[in-house]
Structure formats: structure tokens, C-alpha cells
PDB file of C-alpha atoms in Angstrom:
ATOM      1  CA  MET A   1      -2.465   7.312 -18.895  1.00  0.00           C
ATOM      2  CA  LEU A   2       1.046   7.629 -17.483  1.00  0.00           C
ATOM      3  CA  HIS A   3       3.735  10.095 -18.498  1.00  0.00           C
ATOM      4  CA  LEU A   4       7.328   8.854 -18.588  1.00  0.00           C
ATOM      5  CA  ARG A   5      10.275  11.257 -18.538  1.00  0.00           C
ATOM      6  CA  MET A   6      13.688   9.695 -18.922  1.00  0.00           C
ATOM      7  CA  ILE A   7      17.309  10.732 -19.056  1.00  0.00           C
ATOM      8  CA  VAL A   8      18.921   8.197 -21.352  1.00  0.00           C
ATOM      9  CA  PRO A   9      22.623   7.676 -22.130  1.00  0.00           C
ATOM     10  CA  PRO A  10      23.106   8.568 -25.826  1.00  0.00           C
ATOM     11  CA  ASP A  11      24.250   5.070 -26.729  1.00  0.00           C
ATOM     12  CA  ARG A  12      20.867   3.688 -25.593  1.00  0.00           C
ATOM     13  CA  THR A  13      18.521   6.349 -26.887  1.00  0.00           C
ATOM     14  CA  ARG A  14      17.772   4.511 -30.136  1.00  0.00           C
ATOM     15  CA  ALA A  15      17.049   1.270 -28.271  1.00  0.00           C
ATOM     16  CA  ALA A  16      14.754   3.065 -25.815  1.00  0.00           C
ATOM     17  CA  ALA A  17      12.883   4.860 -28.602  1.00  0.00           C
ATOM     18  CA  ASP A  18      12.467   1.637 -30.598  1.00  0.00           C
ATOM     19  CA  LEU A  19      11.208  -0.119 -27.491  1.00  0.00           C
ATOM     20  CA  ILE A  20       8.624   2.582 -26.839  1.00  0.00           C
ATOM     21  CA  GLU A  21       7.473   2.592 -30.458  1.00  0.00           C
ATOM     22  CA  SER A  22       7.030  -1.183 -30.457  1.00  0.00           C
ATOM     23  CA  THR A  23       5.034  -1.258 -27.225  1.00  0.00           C
ATOM     24  CA  VAL A  24       1.257  -1.354 -27.455  1.00  0.00           C
ATOM     25  CA  GLY A  25      -0.386   1.524 -25.619  1.00  0.00           C
ATOM     26  CA  THR A  26       2.288   4.223 -26.075  1.00  0.00           C
ATOM     27  CA  ALA A  27       1.912   7.669 -27.610  1.00  0.00           C
ATOM     28  CA  HIS A  28       3.523  11.111 -27.837  1.00  0.00           C
ATOM     29  CA  LEU A  29       7.151  10.012 -28.065  1.00  0.00           C
ATOM     30  CA  VAL A  30       9.568  12.947 -27.751  1.00  0.00           C
ATOM     31  CA  VAL A  31      13.373  12.722 -28.011  1.00  0.00           C
ATOM     32  CA  LEU A  32      15.519  15.730 -27.071  1.00  0.00           C
ATOM     33  CA  PRO A  33      19.152  14.921 -27.935  1.00  0.00           C
ATOM     34  CA  GLY A  34      21.681  16.241 -25.437  1.00  0.00           C
ATOM     35  CA  ALA A  35      19.060  18.108 -23.363  1.00  0.00           C
ATOM     36  CA  ALA A  36      20.021  16.567 -20.019  1.00  0.00           C
ATOM     37  CA  ARG A  37      22.912  18.006 -18.000  1.00  0.00           C
ATOM     38  CA  ASP A  38      22.957  15.960 -14.773  1.00  0.00           C
ATOM     39  CA  PRO A  39      23.386  13.191 -15.623  1.00  0.00           C
ATOM     40  CA  ALA A  40      24.353  14.050 -19.168  1.00  0.00           C
ATOM     41  CA  GLY A  41      22.263  12.403 -21.848  1.00  0.00           C
ATOM     42  CA  ASP A  42      19.174  12.639 -24.005  1.00  0.00           C
ATOM     43  CA  VAL A  43      15.713  13.377 -22.658  1.00  0.00           C
ATOM     44  CA  VAL A  44      13.084  10.903 -23.827  1.00  0.00           C
ATOM     45  CA  MET A  45       9.407  11.391 -22.982  1.00  0.00           C
ATOM     46  CA  CYS A  46       6.287   9.468 -23.839  1.00  0.00           C
ATOM     47  CA  ASP A  47       2.790   8.640 -22.620  1.00  0.00           C
ATOM     48  CA  VAL A  48       1.726   5.068 -22.004  1.00  0.00           C
ATOM     49  CA  ALA A  49      -1.542   3.433 -21.019  1.00  0.00           C
ATOM     50  CA  ARG A  50      -1.468   2.202 -17.439  1.00  0.00           C
ATOM     51  CA  GLU A  51      -2.179  -1.324 -18.649  1.00  0.00           C
ATOM     52  CA  ALA A  52       1.124  -1.357 -20.550  1.00  0.00           C
ATOM     53  CA  GLY A  53       3.136   0.637 -18.040  1.00  0.00           C
ATOM     54  CA  ASP A  54       4.588  -2.188 -15.959  1.00  0.00           C
ATOM     55  CA  GLU A  55       5.869  -4.152 -18.951  1.00  0.00           C
ATOM     56  CA  LEU A  56       7.429  -1.040 -20.512  1.00  0.00           C
ATOM     57  CA  LEU A  57       9.126  -0.064 -17.256  1.00  0.00           C
ATOM     58  CA  ARG A  58      10.527  -3.574 -16.923  1.00  0.00           C
ATOM     59  CA  GLU A  59      12.026  -3.418 -20.416  1.00  0.00           C
ATOM     60  CA  LEU A  60      13.438   0.084 -19.882  1.00  0.00           C
ATOM     61  CA  ARG A  61      15.108  -1.018 -16.676  1.00  0.00           C
ATOM     62  CA  GLY A  62      16.517  -3.926 -18.629  1.00  0.00           C
ATOM     63  CA  LEU A  63      18.400  -1.331 -20.694  1.00  0.00           C
ATOM     64  CA  GLY A  64      20.002  -0.015 -17.503  1.00  0.00           C
ATOM     65  CA  ILE A  65      18.417   3.411 -17.846  1.00  0.00           C
ATOM     66  CA  ASP A  66      17.534   3.519 -14.148  1.00  0.00           C
ATOM     67  CA  LYS A  67      21.206   2.943 -13.276  1.00  0.00           C
ATOM     68  CA  ASP A  68      22.914   5.318 -15.709  1.00  0.00           C
ATOM     69  CA  GLY A  69      20.101   7.830 -16.160  1.00  0.00           C
ATOM     70  CA  SER A  70      16.663   8.190 -14.666  1.00  0.00           C
ATOM     71  CA  ILE A  71      13.028   7.191 -15.161  1.00  0.00           C
ATOM     72  CA  ALA A  72      10.249   9.346 -13.720  1.00  0.00           C
ATOM     73  CA  VAL A  73       6.588   8.328 -13.893  1.00  0.00           C
ATOM     74  CA  GLN A  74       3.591  10.604 -13.398  1.00  0.00           C
ATOM     75  CA  SER A  75      -0.119   9.928 -13.641  1.00  0.00           C
ATOM     76  CA  ILE A  76      -1.978  12.017 -16.209  1.00  0.00           C
ATOM     77  CA  ASP A  77      -5.287  13.270 -14.874  1.00  0.00           C
ATOM     78  CA  LEU A  78      -6.430  14.689 -18.205  1.00  0.00           C
ATOM     79  CA  SER A  79      -5.175  14.006 -21.713  1.00  0.00           C
ATOM     80  CA  LEU A  80      -6.989  15.584 -24.669  1.00  0.00           C
ATOM     81  CA  SER A  81      -5.558  13.560 -27.496  1.00  0.00           C
ATOM     82  CA  GLU A  82      -7.064  11.175 -30.005  1.00  0.00           C
ATOM     83  CA  ARG A  83      -3.719   9.376 -30.172  1.00  0.00           C
ATOM     84  CA  ALA A  84      -3.816   8.818 -26.398  1.00  0.00           C
ATOM     85  CA  ASP A  85      -7.381   7.522 -26.654  1.00  0.00           C
ATOM     86  CA  ALA A  86      -6.291   5.122 -29.393  1.00  0.00           C
ATOM     87  CA  ALA A  87      -3.334   3.947 -27.285  1.00  0.00           C
ATOM     88  CA  GLU A  88      -5.659   3.100 -24.402  1.00  0.00           C
ATOM     89  CA  ARG A  89      -8.011   1.225 -26.731  1.00  0.00           C
ATOM     90  CA  GLU A  90      -5.085  -0.774 -28.151  1.00  0.00           C
ATOM     91  CA  SER A  91      -3.906  -1.889 -24.713  1.00  0.00           C
ATOM     92  CA  PRO A  92      -5.276  -5.234 -23.518  1.00  0.00           C
ATOM     93  CA  GLY A  93      -7.177  -5.180 -20.235  1.00  0.00           C
ATOM     94  CA  GLU A  94      -8.461  -2.320 -18.149  1.00  0.00           C
ATOM     95  CA  ALA A  95      -6.475   0.411 -16.429  1.00  0.00           C
ATOM     96  CA  ALA A  96      -8.179  -0.316 -13.102  1.00  0.00           C
ATOM     97  CA  ASP A  97      -6.891  -3.913 -13.211  1.00  0.00           C
ATOM     98  CA  ALA A  98      -3.290  -2.997 -14.027  1.00  0.00           C
ATOM     99  CA  VAL A  99      -0.582  -3.280 -11.384  1.00  0.00           C
ATOM    100  CA  LEU A 100       2.488  -1.064 -11.542  1.00  0.00           C
ATOM    101  CA  TRP A 101       4.844  -3.108  -9.409  1.00  0.00           C
ATOM    102  CA  GLU A 102       7.494  -0.413  -9.228  1.00  0.00           C
ATOM    103  CA  GLU A 103       4.893   2.106  -8.065  1.00  0.00           C
ATOM    104  CA  LEU A 104       3.543  -0.360  -5.493  1.00  0.00           C
ATOM    105  CA  THR A 105       7.029  -1.093  -4.160  1.00  0.00           C
ATOM    106  CA  GLU A 106       7.820   2.605  -3.886  1.00  0.00           C
ATOM    107  CA  ALA A 107       4.522   3.372  -2.165  1.00  0.00           C
ATOM    108  CA  THR A 108       4.859   0.559   0.363  1.00  0.00           C
ATOM    109  CA  HIS A 109       8.500   1.520   0.967  1.00  0.00           C
ATOM    110  CA  GLU A 110       7.415   5.000   2.022  1.00  0.00           C
ATOM    111  CA  GLU A 111       4.404   3.856   4.039  1.00  0.00           C
ATOM    112  CA  SER A 112       6.308   1.079   5.826  1.00  0.00           C
ATOM    113  CA  THR A 113       9.307   3.101   6.984  1.00  0.00           C
ATOM    114  CA  LEU A 114       9.619   3.496  10.741  1.00  0.00           C
ATOM    115  CA  SER A 115       9.618   7.221  11.470  1.00  0.00           C
ATOM    116  CA  VAL A 116       8.624   9.686  14.158  1.00  0.00           C
ATOM    117  CA  THR A 117       5.517  10.639  12.184  1.00  0.00           C
ATOM    118  CA  TYR A 118       4.475   7.007  11.752  1.00  0.00           C
ATOM    119  CA  CYS A 119       4.883   6.308  15.478  1.00  0.00           C
ATOM    120  CA  ALA A 120       3.033   9.525  16.338  1.00  0.00           C
ATOM    121  CA  PHE A 121       0.022   8.452  14.255  1.00  0.00           C
ATOM    122  CA  MET A 122       0.116   4.990  15.848  1.00  0.00           C
ATOM    123  CA  VAL A 123       0.215   6.455  19.358  1.00  0.00           C
ATOM    124  CA  LEU A 124      -2.531   9.004  18.691  1.00  0.00           C
ATOM    125  CA  ALA A 125      -4.782   6.426  17.027  1.00  0.00           C
ATOM    126  CA  THR A 126      -4.330   3.994  19.912  1.00  0.00           C
ATOM    127  CA  MET A 127      -5.034   6.691  22.495  1.00  0.00           C
ATOM    128  CA  ILE A 128      -8.225   7.695  20.672  1.00  0.00           C
ATOM    129  CA  ALA A 129      -9.225   4.037  20.591  1.00  0.00           C
ATOM    130  CA  ALA A 130      -8.504   3.760  24.320  1.00  0.00           C
ATOM    131  CA  CYS A 131     -11.013   6.535  24.967  1.00  0.00           C
ATOM    132  CA  GLY A 132     -13.503   4.710  22.769  1.00  0.00           C
ATOM    133  CA  VAL A 133     -12.919   1.451  24.645  1.00  0.00           C
ATOM    134  CA  VAL A 134     -13.451   2.952  28.089  1.00  0.00           C
ATOM    135  CA  LEU A 135     -16.467   5.014  27.019  1.00  0.00           C
ATOM    136  CA  ASP A 136     -17.852   2.167  24.866  1.00  0.00           C
ATOM    137  CA  ASN A 137     -18.076   4.712  22.055  1.00  0.00           C
ATOM    138  CA  ALA A 138     -18.175   3.196  18.562  1.00  0.00           C
ATOM    139  CA  VAL A 139     -17.610   6.581  16.902  1.00  0.00           C
ATOM    140  CA  LEU A 140     -14.244   6.983  18.623  1.00  0.00           C
ATOM    141  CA  ILE A 141     -13.301   3.416  17.654  1.00  0.00           C
ATOM    142  CA  VAL A 142     -14.072   4.102  13.997  1.00  0.00           C
ATOM    143  CA  GLY A 143     -12.113   7.356  14.157  1.00  0.00           C
ATOM    144  CA  ALA A 144      -9.104   5.573  15.628  1.00  0.00           C
ATOM    145  CA  MET A 145      -9.244   2.947  12.889  1.00  0.00           C
ATOM    146  CA  ALA A 146      -9.172   5.664  10.226  1.00  0.00           C
ATOM    147  CA  VAL A 147      -6.189   7.422  11.842  1.00  0.00           C
ATOM    148  CA  GLY A 148      -4.064   4.288  12.261  1.00  0.00           C
ATOM    149  CA  PRO A 149      -1.270   3.926   9.647  1.00  0.00           C
ATOM    150  CA  GLU A 150      -0.658   0.198  10.169  1.00  0.00           C
ATOM    151  CA  PHE A 151      -1.902  -0.915   6.742  1.00  0.00           C
ATOM    152  CA  GLY A 152       1.257   0.537   5.154  1.00  0.00           C
ATOM    153  CA  PRO A 153       3.624  -1.988   6.779  1.00  0.00           C
ATOM    154  CA  LEU A 154       1.108  -4.779   6.226  1.00  0.00           C
ATOM    155  CA  ALA A 155       1.022  -3.959   2.503  1.00  0.00           C
ATOM    156  CA  GLY A 156       4.815  -3.820   2.560  1.00  0.00           C
ATOM    157  CA  ILE A 157       4.986  -7.366   3.938  1.00  0.00           C
ATOM    158  CA  CYS A 158       2.622  -8.605   1.217  1.00  0.00           C
ATOM    159  CA  THR A 159       4.586  -6.843  -1.513  1.00  0.00           C
ATOM    160  CA  ALA A 160       7.888  -8.132  -0.152  1.00  0.00           C
ATOM    161  CA  ALA A 161       6.578 -11.700  -0.167  1.00  0.00           C
ATOM    162  CA  VAL A 162       5.456 -11.513  -3.796  1.00  0.00           C
ATOM    163  CA  ARG A 163       8.484  -9.582  -5.083  1.00  0.00           C
ATOM    164  CA  ARG A 164      10.952 -11.468  -2.885  1.00  0.00           C
ATOM    165  CA  ALA A 165      12.294  -8.277  -1.367  1.00  0.00           C
ATOM    166  CA  PRO A 166      13.802  -9.172   2.035  1.00  0.00           C
ATOM    167  CA  ARG A 167      14.799  -5.596   2.848  1.00  0.00           C
ATOM    168  CA  LEU A 168      11.247  -4.384   2.380  1.00  0.00           C
ATOM    169  CA  ALA A 169      10.006  -7.268   4.529  1.00  0.00           C
ATOM    170  CA  VAL A 170      12.397  -6.435   7.370  1.00  0.00           C
ATOM    171  CA  ARG A 171      11.560  -2.723   7.165  1.00  0.00           C
ATOM    172  CA  SER A 172       7.827  -3.430   7.212  1.00  0.00           C
ATOM    173  CA  LEU A 173       8.013  -5.914  10.092  1.00  0.00           C
ATOM    174  CA  LEU A 174      10.137  -3.485  12.089  1.00  0.00           C
ATOM    175  CA  ALA A 175       7.664  -0.643  11.530  1.00  0.00           C
ATOM    176  CA  LEU A 176       4.710  -2.870  12.381  1.00  0.00           C
ATOM    177  CA  PHE A 177       6.036  -4.362  15.621  1.00  0.00           C
ATOM    178  CA  VAL A 178       7.857  -1.295  16.896  1.00  0.00           C
ATOM    179  CA  GLY A 179       4.870   0.892  16.034  1.00  0.00           C
ATOM    180  CA  PHE A 180       2.443  -1.276  17.995  1.00  0.00           C
ATOM    181  CA  ALA A 181       4.882  -1.728  20.886  1.00  0.00           C
ATOM    182  CA  VAL A 182       5.415   2.025  21.225  1.00  0.00           C
ATOM    183  CA  ALA A 183       1.687   2.721  20.847  1.00  0.00           C
ATOM    184  CA  ILE A 184       0.667   0.150  23.469  1.00  0.00           C
ATOM    185  CA  ALA A 185       3.336   1.323  25.908  1.00  0.00           C
ATOM    186  CA  ALA A 186       2.376   4.981  25.466  1.00  0.00           C
ATOM    187  CA  THR A 187      -1.334   4.198  25.768  1.00  0.00           C
ATOM    188  CA  THR A 188      -0.743   2.208  28.963  1.00  0.00           C
ATOM    189  CA  LEU A 189       0.886   5.285  30.502  1.00  0.00           C
ATOM    190  CA  PHE A 190      -1.927   7.429  29.069  1.00  0.00           C
ATOM    191  CA  SER A 191      -4.504   5.159  30.718  1.00  0.00           C
ATOM    192  CA  LEU A 192      -2.766   5.408  34.084  1.00  0.00           C
ATOM    193  CA  ALA A 193      -2.714   9.188  33.769  1.00  0.00           C
ATOM    194  CA  MET A 194      -6.406   9.268  32.831  1.00  0.00           C
ATOM    195  CA  ASP A 195      -7.168   7.044  35.818  1.00  0.00           C
ATOM    196  CA  ALA A 196      -5.277   9.417  38.100  1.00  0.00           C
ATOM    197  CA  LEU A 197      -7.459  12.230  36.766  1.00  0.00           C
ATOM    198  CA  ASP A 198     -10.594  10.129  37.414  1.00  0.00           C
ATOM    199  CA  LEU A 199     -11.399  10.081  33.686  1.00  0.00           C
ATOM    200  CA  PHE A 200     -10.846   6.322  33.315  1.00  0.00           C
ATOM    201  CA  SER A 201     -11.901   3.665  35.797  1.00  0.00           C
ATOM    202  CA  ARG A 202     -11.699  -0.085  36.190  1.00  0.00           C
ATOM    203  CA  ALA A 203     -15.486  -0.211  36.436  1.00  0.00           C
ATOM    204  CA  GLN A 204     -15.772   1.220  32.918  1.00  0.00           C
ATOM    205  CA  LEU A 205     -13.355  -1.395  31.575  1.00  0.00           C
ATOM    206  CA  ASP A 206     -15.188  -4.247  33.317  1.00  0.00           C
ATOM    207  CA  ALA A 207     -18.657  -3.064  32.259  1.00  0.00           C
ATOM    208  CA  GLU A 208     -20.690  -4.879  29.598  1.00  0.00           C
ATOM    209  CA  ARG A 209     -19.571  -2.504  26.791  1.00  0.00           C
ATOM    210  CA  PRO A 210     -21.926  -3.868  24.081  1.00  0.00           C
ATOM    211  CA  ASN A 211     -20.413  -1.632  21.372  1.00  0.00           C
ATOM    212  CA  THR A 212     -16.765  -2.572  21.945  1.00  0.00           C
ATOM    213  CA  ARG A 213     -16.835  -5.981  23.636  1.00  0.00           C
ATOM    214  CA  PHE A 214     -15.909  -7.646  20.332  1.00  0.00           C
ATOM    215  CA  ILE A 215     -12.454  -6.037  20.460  1.00  0.00           C
ATOM    216  CA  TRP A 216     -11.093  -8.526  23.003  1.00  0.00           C
ATOM    217  CA  GLN A 217     -13.285 -11.517  22.143  1.00  0.00           C
ATOM    218  CA  PRO A 218     -11.983 -12.865  18.803  1.00  0.00           C
ATOM    219  CA  ASP A 219     -14.166 -15.271  16.850  1.00  0.00           C
ATOM    220  CA  PRO A 220     -14.211 -16.779  13.329  1.00  0.00           C
ATOM    221  CA  PHE A 221     -15.886 -13.648  11.971  1.00  0.00           C
ATOM    222  CA  SER A 222     -12.832 -11.620  13.020  1.00  0.00           C
ATOM    223  CA  PHE A 223     -10.628 -13.711  10.747  1.00  0.00           C
ATOM    224  CA  VAL A 224     -13.136 -13.628   7.891  1.00  0.00           C
ATOM    225  CA  VAL A 225     -13.332  -9.822   8.049  1.00  0.00           C
ATOM    226  CA  ALA A 226      -9.526  -9.604   8.172  1.00  0.00           C
ATOM    227  CA  LEU A 227      -9.279 -11.732   5.017  1.00  0.00           C
ATOM    228  CA  LEU A 228     -11.825  -9.605   3.182  1.00  0.00           C
ATOM    229  CA  ALA A 229     -10.182  -6.381   4.330  1.00  0.00           C
ATOM    230  CA  GLY A 230      -6.736  -7.600   3.307  1.00  0.00           C
ATOM    231  CA  ALA A 231      -7.943  -8.345  -0.210  1.00  0.00           C
ATOM    232  CA  ALA A 232      -9.841  -5.053  -0.477  1.00  0.00           C
ATOM    233  CA  GLY A 233      -6.929  -3.027   0.878  1.00  0.00           C
ATOM    234  CA  THR A 234      -4.482  -4.581  -1.560  1.00  0.00           C
ATOM    235  CA  LEU A 235      -6.797  -3.901  -4.490  1.00  0.00           C
ATOM    236  CA  SER A 236      -7.199  -0.299  -3.346  1.00  0.00           C
ATOM    237  CA  LEU A 237      -3.420   0.168  -3.343  1.00  0.00           C
ATOM    238  CA  THR A 238      -2.810  -1.400  -6.735  1.00  0.00           C
ATOM    239  CA  SER A 239      -5.653   0.553  -8.334  1.00  0.00           C
ATOM    240  CA  ALA A 240      -4.970   3.804  -6.439  1.00  0.00           C
ATOM    241  CA  LYS A 241      -8.466   3.794  -4.918  1.00  0.00           C
ATOM    242  CA  SER A 242      -7.747   5.757  -1.741  1.00  0.00           C
ATOM    243  CA  GLY A 243     -11.416   5.912  -0.772  1.00  0.00           C
ATOM    244  CA  ALA A 244     -11.557   2.131  -0.624  1.00  0.00           C
ATOM    245  CA  LEU A 245      -8.442   2.084   1.555  1.00  0.00           C
ATOM    246  CA  VAL A 246     -10.153   4.309   4.121  1.00  0.00           C
ATOM    247  CA  GLY A 247     -13.024   1.841   4.197  1.00  0.00           C
ATOM    248  CA  VAL A 248     -10.570  -0.977   4.837  1.00  0.00           C
ATOM    249  CA  ALA A 249      -8.952   0.995   7.658  1.00  0.00           C
ATOM    250  CA  ILE A 250     -12.231   1.287   9.537  1.00  0.00           C
ATOM    251  CA  SER A 251     -13.244  -2.331   9.080  1.00  0.00           C
ATOM    252  CA  VAL A 252     -10.468  -4.194  10.893  1.00  0.00           C
ATOM    253  CA  THR A 253      -9.869  -4.315  14.640  1.00  0.00           C
ATOM    254  CA  THR A 254      -6.116  -3.745  14.859  1.00  0.00           C
ATOM    255  CA  VAL A 255      -5.548  -0.382  16.558  1.00  0.00           C
ATOM    256  CA  PRO A 256      -8.602  -0.815  18.867  1.00  0.00           C
ATOM    257  CA  ALA A 257      -7.314  -4.238  19.921  1.00  0.00           C
ATOM    258  CA  GLY A 258      -3.950  -2.692  20.784  1.00  0.00           C
ATOM    259  CA  ALA A 259      -5.728   0.045  22.718  1.00  0.00           C
ATOM    260  CA  ASN A 260      -7.835  -2.426  24.713  1.00  0.00           C
ATOM    261  CA  ALA A 261      -4.699  -4.407  25.516  1.00  0.00           C
ATOM    262  CA  ALA A 262      -3.037  -1.239  26.803  1.00  0.00           C
ATOM    263  CA  VAL A 263      -5.968  -0.208  29.011  1.00  0.00           C
ATOM    264  CA  ALA A 264      -6.355  -3.756  30.320  1.00  0.00           C
ATOM    265  CA  LEU A 265      -2.633  -3.879  31.108  1.00  0.00           C
ATOM    266  CA  ALA A 266      -2.892  -0.610  33.018  1.00  0.00           C
ATOM    267  CA  TYR A 267      -5.568  -2.165  35.281  1.00  0.00           C
ATOM    268  CA  GLY A 268      -3.978  -5.621  35.461  1.00  0.00           C
ATOM    269  CA  GLU A 269      -6.827  -7.246  33.535  1.00  0.00           C
ATOM    270  CA  LEU A 270      -4.682  -9.946  31.949  1.00  0.00           C
ATOM    271  CA  GLY A 271      -7.614 -11.865  30.498  1.00  0.00           C
ATOM    272  CA  GLN A 272      -8.747  -8.896  28.444  1.00  0.00           C
ATOM    273  CA  MET A 273      -5.176  -8.055  27.540  1.00  0.00           C
ATOM    274  CA  TRP A 274      -4.423 -11.494  26.095  1.00  0.00           C
ATOM    275  CA  GLY A 275      -7.796 -11.597  24.344  1.00  0.00           C
ATOM    276  CA  SER A 276      -7.013  -8.262  22.711  1.00  0.00           C
ATOM    277  CA  ILE A 277      -3.549  -9.423  21.659  1.00  0.00           C
ATOM    278  CA  GLU A 278      -5.091 -12.573  20.165  1.00  0.00           C
ATOM    279  CA  GLN A 279      -7.558 -10.415  18.262  1.00  0.00           C
ATOM    280  CA  LEU A 280      -4.708  -8.198  17.037  1.00  0.00           C
ATOM    281  CA  ALA A 281      -2.568 -11.130  15.899  1.00  0.00           C
ATOM    282  CA  LEU A 282      -5.521 -12.805  14.179  1.00  0.00           C
ATOM    283  CA  ASN A 283      -6.331  -9.662  12.211  1.00  0.00           C
ATOM    284  CA  LEU A 284      -2.741  -8.966  11.223  1.00  0.00           C
ATOM    285  CA  PHE A 285      -2.272 -12.541  10.015  1.00  0.00           C
ATOM    286  CA  GLY A 286      -5.530 -12.495   8.053  1.00  0.00           C
ATOM    287  CA  ILE A 287      -4.691  -9.218   6.325  1.00  0.00           C
ATOM    288  CA  VAL A 288      -1.209 -10.376   5.323  1.00  0.00           C
ATOM    289  CA  LEU A 289      -2.498 -13.755   4.114  1.00  0.00           C
ATOM    290  CA  ALA A 290      -5.264 -12.267   1.966  1.00  0.00           C
ATOM    291  CA  GLY A 291      -3.129  -9.373   0.727  1.00  0.00           C
ATOM    292  CA  THR A 292      -0.339 -11.682  -0.404  1.00  0.00           C
ATOM    293  CA  ALA A 293      -2.778 -14.042  -2.115  1.00  0.00           C
ATOM    294  CA  THR A 294      -4.394 -11.089  -3.904  1.00  0.00           C
ATOM    295  CA  LEU A 295      -1.063  -9.838  -5.230  1.00  0.00           C
ATOM    296  CA  TYR A 296      -0.134 -13.342  -6.439  1.00  0.00           C
ATOM    297  CA  ALA A 297      -3.482 -13.582  -8.221  1.00  0.00           C
ATOM    298  CA  GLN A 298      -2.998 -10.179  -9.853  1.00  0.00           C
ATOM    299  CA  ARG A 299       0.506 -11.075 -10.989  1.00  0.00           C
ATOM    300  CA  ALA A 300      -0.696 -14.361 -12.454  1.00  0.00           C
ATOM    301  CA  LEU A 301      -3.461 -12.532 -14.315  1.00  0.00           C
ATOM    302  CA  TRP A 302      -1.064 -10.084 -15.914  1.00  0.00           C
ATOM    303  CA  ASP A 303       1.574 -12.724 -16.631  1.00  0.00           C
ATOM    304  CA  THR A 304      -0.958 -14.446 -18.878  1.00  0.00           C
ATOM    305  CA  GLN A 305      -1.118 -11.261 -20.956  1.00  0.00           C
ATOM    306  CA  ARG A 306       2.617 -10.994 -21.603  1.00  0.00           C
ATOM    307  CA  GLY A 307       3.574 -11.133 -25.223  1.00  0.00           C
ATOM    308  CA  ARG A 308       0.619  -8.941 -26.189  1.00  0.00           C
ATOM    309  CA  TRP A 309       2.491  -5.679 -25.689  1.00  0.00           C
ATOM    310  CA  ARG A 310       4.440  -5.630 -28.949  1.00  0.00           C
ATOM    311  CA  ARG A 311       3.307  -4.236 -32.276  1.00  0.00           C
ATOM    312  CA  PRO A 312       5.036  -3.367 -35.529  1.00  0.00           C
ATOM    313  CA  SER A 313       7.035  -0.146 -35.350  1.00  0.00           C
ATOM    314  CA  ARG A 314       5.090   2.987 -36.199  1.00  0.00           C
ATOM    315  CA  LYS A 315       8.098   4.514 -37.952  1.00  0.00           C
ATOM    316  CA  GLY A 316       7.157   5.972 -41.272  1.00  0.00           C
ATOM    317  CA  ARG A 317       3.476   6.310 -40.410  1.00  0.00           C
TER     318      ARG A 317
END
């Protein structure tokens, strides 16, 4: 269940309340006339099943409440209410399949914004991966994959494509390319420093490296895994399954490929560098392609259920 708290201009309170009452999957409607001070208005609260949340938010925004008042949405971890249970049963579909597009846009906006913290995570993840590459240590590679924050901008690109949000697309692309550029540049300098300390060596980079050789030798399986990871990552975001997102993070060779490119650049190994960049580009493209297709499929699924969210008003019950 979701909890909605709104500040509604008085002239639209009746329309908002009627809309909530006529929407399948809502419960616990509360109207507090004149309770809001900034901005001035009425406070309207209700609970709604996640399955019906996106449609209700769309209709409420159609009333202009987000412009002249406010709409806040919170997830309810526990609701002990027979009425809430009935509201969830009334709602078509399953909560796990529902997509809250406003929530997804907000989440990807935050995760795809270029910031010092984002760049710091990118740099640290790439440096950890560089150590894993040189030492041929799969544990370090997996750790670097989990630390890397690059899926945020990738999800932002997918969301922007489906929602036709050019600003989100530009922000996500900027974070993605600048983040990798900064990380690769910093890791190249890091590799040179490690070489000066006799902790890295060209011989280690040129060795067989059976555990990490795949990083700079892309093949069809790389693209297949990227497609699968893109779909899984998108589903994890739309269903708020953070555990699944961690699994996606450690399944795709993006940060390790950037790290191998940086170490190879430091030693002038251009063949490995370009192979790593090809691997990186292949994975990024596969994730975006699959993620966008997944979001289109989810939107089409829920569009077929429109028109099932209205019921007779419960007034007088």
C-alpha cells in the first residue's frame, strides 16, 4: 500500500476527494479543511494499493494539485486494516508488477545526477577493479562491480526514452560519460603510481589472467548477459527489489572494463585498451536496449488495464 498526503487548493478539494473515492484500490480517505498553512489549503490523505497508484497520481496531477499544492507519496510497510486488505483485493494485477512512473522518474533523477559523490564511487570502484585486473582476483572484480553506481544513469536513459524526457536523458548521459572519463583518467594515474611503487607491473597485465581475461575480450555472451542484466535491473527498480539490483551490478562487466582500459593505457597496451572499451560499449548498449524494451513492455501491460480503476462512489456506505 501507498500513503498519499496532499495539500489541495480549497476549490479542488471536492474534485480530489471524489476522484479518490471513485478509484479502485483506495481506502482511509481523510479531509482536513484549512489545515495547511504553506501553501494554504486543505490537507487530503488516503491510502491506495500500489497497483492503482500510478493512475491515481496521473489524475491528481491533472487537477493541478502538484502545481498549486503538493503530493507526497510514502510506502506503507505495515497496514493493519481490513479496509486496506479489501482495497488491495479490489485492485487488478499484483503490486509487484505495478510501475509508479513518477517514483521511477524521481529515483532515476537522483541516481543519474552528476555529483562529487557519484564520481567518487566511480573512481573508487574502478581503482578496486584495477587491483583485481592486475592481481587476476575475481573477488576484487565482483566487489568493484557492486560498488559502481553506473546503473543509475543507465536506468535514467531508459526512463527518459520511454517517458520522452530529454532533460533526464541529457543528465543521465552526462553522468555516465563524465563519470567513466573521470574514473578512467584517475585510475590511469593510480596505475602509474602503483607501478612506481612496484605494486603493479606490465608482466602482471600481460600474463594469462584466466579469471579476468574476459574483461577485454568481448564475445556474443557479453552482449547476451548485458541484455539479461538490463531487463533484470529495470525490473528491480520498478518493483523496488534492491537485492536483485545488487545481483545485476555484479553480473555486468562495465566498471572492470573501464579499469582494464585504464591500466592498459598506463602501460601503452593499446590492444587491451581498445578491447576493454569495446567490452564497455557493448555492455552499456545492451543494458540500455534491454532496459528500454522492458519499460515499454511494462507500460503496454498496464495500459491494457486502464479503465478498470473506476468504481461507483462509496459515499453513503
